[in-house]
Tab-separated table of C-alpha atoms in Angstrom:
chain	number	residue	atom	x	y	z
A	170	ASN	CA	135.150	142.668	126.668
A	171	TYR	CA	136.747	145.370	124.503
A	172	ALA	CA	133.450	147.276	124.363
A	173	LEU	CA	133.118	147.124	128.148
A	174	GLU	CA	136.691	148.224	128.819
A	175	ASN	CA	136.490	151.122	126.350
A	176	ARG	CA	132.819	151.985	126.992
A	177	CYS	CA	131.883	151.815	123.331
A	178	PRO	CA	128.895	150.263	121.509
A	179	PHE	CA	129.061	146.591	120.558
A	180	VAL	CA	127.888	145.217	117.198
A	181	CYS	CA	127.498	141.451	116.793
A	182	PHE	CA	127.013	139.679	113.443
A	183	ALA	CA	125.660	136.147	113.793
A	184	ALA	CA	125.054	133.356	111.294
A	185	SER	CA	124.497	130.047	113.034
A	186	GLY	CA	122.306	127.013	113.109
A	187	GLY	CA	122.862	126.778	116.860
A	188	ALA	CA	124.952	124.601	119.133
A	189	ARG	CA	125.787	121.194	117.686
A	190	MET	CA	125.336	118.045	119.722
A	191	GLN	CA	128.820	116.864	118.682
A	192	GLU	CA	130.432	119.885	120.317
A	193	ALA	CA	128.669	119.199	123.624
A	194	LEU	CA	129.694	121.396	126.549
A	195	ILE	CA	132.205	123.533	124.646
A	196	SER	CA	129.571	125.145	122.444
A	197	LEU	CA	127.171	125.600	125.351
A	198	MET	CA	129.859	127.322	127.442
A	199	GLN	CA	130.533	129.824	124.657
A	200	MET	CA	126.868	130.801	124.629
A	201	ALA	CA	126.942	131.216	128.424
A	202	LYS	CA	129.971	133.513	128.125
A	203	THR	CA	128.220	135.540	125.435
A	204	SER	CA	125.073	135.889	127.539
A	205	ALA	CA	127.133	137.036	130.542
A	206	VAL	CA	128.872	139.744	128.510
A	207	LEU	CA	125.548	140.941	127.074
A	208	ALA	CA	124.176	141.220	130.609
A	209	ARG	CA	127.186	143.326	131.632
A	210	LEU	CA	126.700	145.589	128.599
A	211	ARG	CA	123.067	146.065	129.627
A	212	GLU	CA	124.064	146.841	133.236
A	213	GLU	CA	126.592	149.422	132.056
A	214	GLY	CA	124.035	151.027	129.724
A	215	LEU	CA	126.155	150.414	126.627
A	216	PRO	CA	124.436	149.983	123.252
A	217	PHE	CA	124.380	146.497	121.763
A	218	ILE	CA	123.374	145.914	118.140
A	219	SER	CA	122.701	142.374	116.987
A	220	VAL	CA	122.708	141.672	113.235
A	221	LEU	CA	121.244	138.240	112.511
A	222	THR	CA	122.055	136.919	109.044
A	223	ASP	CA	120.918	133.808	107.197
A	224	PRO	CA	120.809	131.193	108.669
A	225	VAL	CA	119.955	131.949	112.282
A	226	TYR	CA	117.779	129.581	114.269
A	227	GLY	CA	115.978	129.585	117.634
A	228	GLY	CA	118.645	129.461	120.306
A	229	VAL	CA	120.952	131.984	118.676
A	230	SER	CA	118.213	134.524	118.008
A	231	ALA	CA	116.845	134.096	121.542
A	232	SER	CA	120.274	134.618	123.116
A	233	LEU	CA	121.534	137.483	120.970
A	234	ALA	CA	118.499	139.472	119.952
A	235	MET	CA	115.816	139.184	122.590
């Protein structure tokens, strides 16, 4: 939200194996929030840089980098 409010580029560093079954809805809601913010950045034409580090698996790379 800071990047949107101040109209500055956003850089995200991610290292994750994905959402864990034990965390259930909480972890899935965080990914939904992240996806919504990325969509707003795209709508506003603000740069978004995603740095995926080891380990990063399917769902995280699909949500943050594609």
